[in-house]
Short mmCIF file of C-alpha atoms in Angstrom, two decimals:
data_model
loop_
_atom_site.label_atom_id
_atom_site.label_comp_id
_atom_site.label_asym_id
_atom_site.label_seq_id
_atom_site.Cartn_x
_atom_site.Cartn_y
_atom_site.Cartn_z
CA GLU M 112 -150.85 -57.82 -22.17
CA ASN M 113 -151.87 -54.76 -20.18
CA SER M 114 -149.58 -52.55 -22.25
CA ILE M 115 -151.09 -53.85 -25.48
CA ARG M 116 -154.65 -53.34 -24.24
CA GLY M 117 -153.79 -49.84 -23.03
CA ALA M 118 -152.01 -48.88 -26.24
CA VAL M 119 -154.95 -50.06 -28.34
CA ARG M 120 -157.29 -47.99 -26.14
CA GLU M 121 -155.06 -44.92 -26.52
CA LEU M 122 -154.73 -45.38 -30.29
CA THR M 123 -158.49 -45.76 -30.62
CA THR M 124 -159.08 -42.63 -28.55
CA HIS M 125 -156.66 -40.66 -30.70
CA TYR M 126 -157.27 -42.11 -34.18
CA GLY M 127 -160.70 -43.69 -34.05
CA ARG M 128 -161.43 -47.04 -35.64
CA LEU M 129 -158.45 -49.40 -35.80
CA THR M 130 -157.89 -52.49 -37.89
CA LEU M 131 -156.09 -54.99 -35.67
CA SER M 132 -154.20 -58.11 -36.63
CA PRO M 133 -154.14 -61.19 -34.45
CA VAL M 134 -151.57 -61.11 -31.65
CA TYR M 135 -148.44 -63.16 -32.29
CA GLU M 136 -145.86 -64.44 -29.86
CA SER M 137 -142.21 -64.63 -30.84
CA LYS M 138 -138.90 -65.22 -29.15
CA ALA M 139 -136.63 -62.27 -28.48
CA LEU M 140 -134.27 -61.76 -31.42
CA GLY M 141 -130.79 -60.36 -30.91
CA PHE M 142 -130.75 -60.92 -27.14
CA GLU M 143 -131.87 -63.32 -24.42
CA GLY M 144 -135.19 -62.32 -22.93
CA GLU M 145 -138.83 -63.13 -22.50
CA ASN M 146 -141.03 -63.73 -25.51
CA PHE M 147 -142.67 -60.75 -27.20
CA TYR M 148 -146.29 -60.17 -28.18
CA ASN M 149 -146.70 -58.39 -31.50
CA LEU M 150 -149.56 -57.10 -33.59
CA VAL M 151 -150.18 -54.48 -36.25
CA ALA M 152 -152.80 -51.74 -35.99
CA GLY M 153 -153.97 -49.84 -39.03
CA PHE M 154 -155.71 -46.47 -39.00
CA ASP M 155 -156.32 -43.44 -41.19
CA SER M 156 -154.94 -40.06 -40.22
CA ALA M 157 -154.25 -36.71 -41.82
CA GLU M 158 -151.63 -35.96 -39.15
CA SER M 159 -148.04 -35.50 -40.21
CA ILE M 160 -145.55 -38.32 -39.86
CA GLU M 161 -143.77 -36.40 -37.13
CA HIS M 162 -146.98 -35.85 -35.15
CA ILE M 163 -147.93 -39.54 -35.38
CA LYS M 164 -144.46 -40.55 -34.21
CA GLN M 165 -144.74 -38.14 -31.25
CA THR M 166 -148.13 -39.62 -30.34
CA LEU M 167 -146.72 -43.15 -30.47
CA SER M 168 -143.80 -42.13 -28.29
CA ARG M 169 -146.13 -40.54 -25.71
CA ILE M 170 -148.21 -43.71 -25.57
CA GLU M 171 -145.06 -45.81 -25.06
CA SER M 172 -143.99 -43.53 -22.19
CA ARG M 173 -147.41 -43.82 -20.53
CA PHE M 174 -146.88 -47.56 -20.36
CA GLY M 175 -143.39 -47.45 -18.88
CA ARG M 176 -141.21 -47.48 -21.98
CA VAL M 177 -137.68 -46.31 -21.26
CA ARG M 178 -135.54 -45.91 -24.36
CA GLN M 179 -132.09 -47.42 -24.10
CA GLU M 180 -129.10 -47.11 -26.40
CA ASN M 181 -129.27 -50.84 -27.07
CA ARG M 182 -132.35 -51.38 -29.23
CA PHE M 183 -132.05 -55.14 -28.64
CA SER M 184 -133.46 -55.18 -25.15
CA ALA M 185 -136.70 -55.91 -23.32
CA ARG M 186 -139.36 -53.19 -23.34
CA THR M 187 -142.87 -52.72 -22.02
CA LEU M 188 -144.19 -51.36 -25.31
CA ASP M 189 -142.75 -50.59 -28.73
CA LEU M 190 -144.92 -48.70 -31.22
CA ASP M 191 -143.41 -48.20 -34.67
CA LEU M 192 -144.85 -46.39 -37.65
CA LEU M 193 -144.47 -48.97 -40.42
CA LEU M 194 -146.06 -47.21 -43.38
CA TYR M 195 -147.55 -43.83 -44.19
CA GLY M 196 -149.35 -44.17 -47.50
CA ASP M 197 -146.81 -44.50 -50.31
CA THR M 198 -144.20 -42.41 -48.51
CA VAL M 199 -140.58 -43.39 -48.98
CA ARG M 200 -138.37 -41.42 -46.63
CA HIS M 201 -135.15 -42.47 -44.95
CA ASP M 202 -133.42 -39.78 -42.92
CA ASP M 203 -132.27 -39.20 -39.35
CA LYS M 204 -135.86 -38.73 -38.09
CA VAL M 205 -138.02 -40.97 -40.28
CA ASN M 206 -137.49 -44.41 -41.76
CA LEU M 207 -140.44 -45.28 -44.02
CA PRO M 208 -141.37 -47.81 -45.03
CA HIS M 209 -140.01 -49.28 -41.83
CA PRO M 210 -137.15 -51.69 -42.69
CA ASP M 211 -138.40 -54.25 -40.13
CA ILE M 212 -141.26 -55.08 -42.51
CA ARG M 213 -138.74 -56.93 -44.67
CA ARG M 214 -136.65 -58.28 -41.77
CA TYR M 215 -139.01 -59.83 -39.26
CA ALA M 216 -141.84 -62.33 -39.45
CA PHE M 217 -143.48 -60.74 -36.40
CA VAL M 218 -143.88 -57.50 -38.39
CA LEU M 219 -144.66 -58.73 -41.91
CA CYS M 220 -147.11 -61.51 -41.01
CA PRO M 221 -149.54 -59.34 -39.01
CA LEU M 222 -149.22 -56.57 -41.61
CA ALA M 223 -150.16 -59.07 -44.32
CA ASP M 224 -153.08 -60.18 -42.14
CA ILE M 225 -154.68 -56.73 -42.09
CA ALA M 226 -153.55 -55.37 -45.46
CA PRO M 227 -152.77 -58.28 -47.80
CA GLU M 228 -153.25 -56.26 -51.00
CA LEU M 229 -151.36 -53.18 -49.80
CA GLN M 230 -148.33 -52.52 -51.99
CA HIS M 231 -145.01 -51.98 -50.27
CA PRO M 232 -143.79 -48.68 -51.77
CA GLU M 233 -140.21 -49.88 -52.24
CA ALA M 234 -140.60 -53.60 -52.92
CA GLY M 235 -143.48 -53.10 -55.34
CA LEU M 236 -145.12 -56.24 -53.98
CA SER M 237 -148.27 -56.73 -51.96
CA CYS M 238 -147.84 -57.54 -48.28
CA ALA M 239 -149.37 -60.96 -48.94
CA GLU M 240 -146.85 -61.68 -51.70
CA MET M 241 -143.98 -60.48 -49.51
CA TRP M 242 -145.17 -62.83 -46.76
CA ARG M 243 -145.43 -65.75 -49.21
CA ARG M 244 -141.81 -65.12 -50.29
CA PHE M 245 -140.48 -64.39 -46.78
CA ASP M 246 -137.67 -66.61 -45.51
CA GLY M 247 -138.45 -66.72 -41.83
CA THR M 248 -135.81 -69.27 -40.95
CA GLY M 249 -135.25 -69.03 -37.22
CA GLN M 250 -138.17 -66.65 -36.74
CA GLU M 251 -141.00 -68.75 -35.41
CA ILE M 252 -144.17 -66.93 -34.50
CA ARG M 253 -147.46 -68.28 -33.23
CA THR M 254 -150.90 -66.79 -32.88
CA VAL M 255 -152.00 -66.41 -29.28
CA GLU M 256 -155.46 -66.18 -27.82
CA PHE M 257 -155.65 -62.64 -26.58
CA LYS M 258 -158.35 -61.54 -24.17
CA TRP M 259 -159.41 -58.02 -25.11
#
């Protein structure tokens, strides 16, 4: 909870006004571990993709994030760039739109909450429509009361 609050503060300081989804709790997927809290934050920026990713990485580090080879592990904070306008780019440095949008309920649901009409640049569907069609079998999420 402290990491989320701190990250939101840092993002607000850097990018200004944020649009925040509700906070969702989900079980760890791919490994045994404590439940995760997830949310999506939207903001406008003229910064490059690379600069935004560097900023997100710095914020993660400030809150104790240590990157491990195994991406399926516990972490204090994980900030991913999900979308950057209509950009479609998949290379060794950038993966946009982020593939987890289509994979995980804890990513797509909060994204649909804050941007239901936003069109996914590869799927050609709105986030709301993608969420309606999403097969979240085995991916239960629940909204949590979060004290800001």
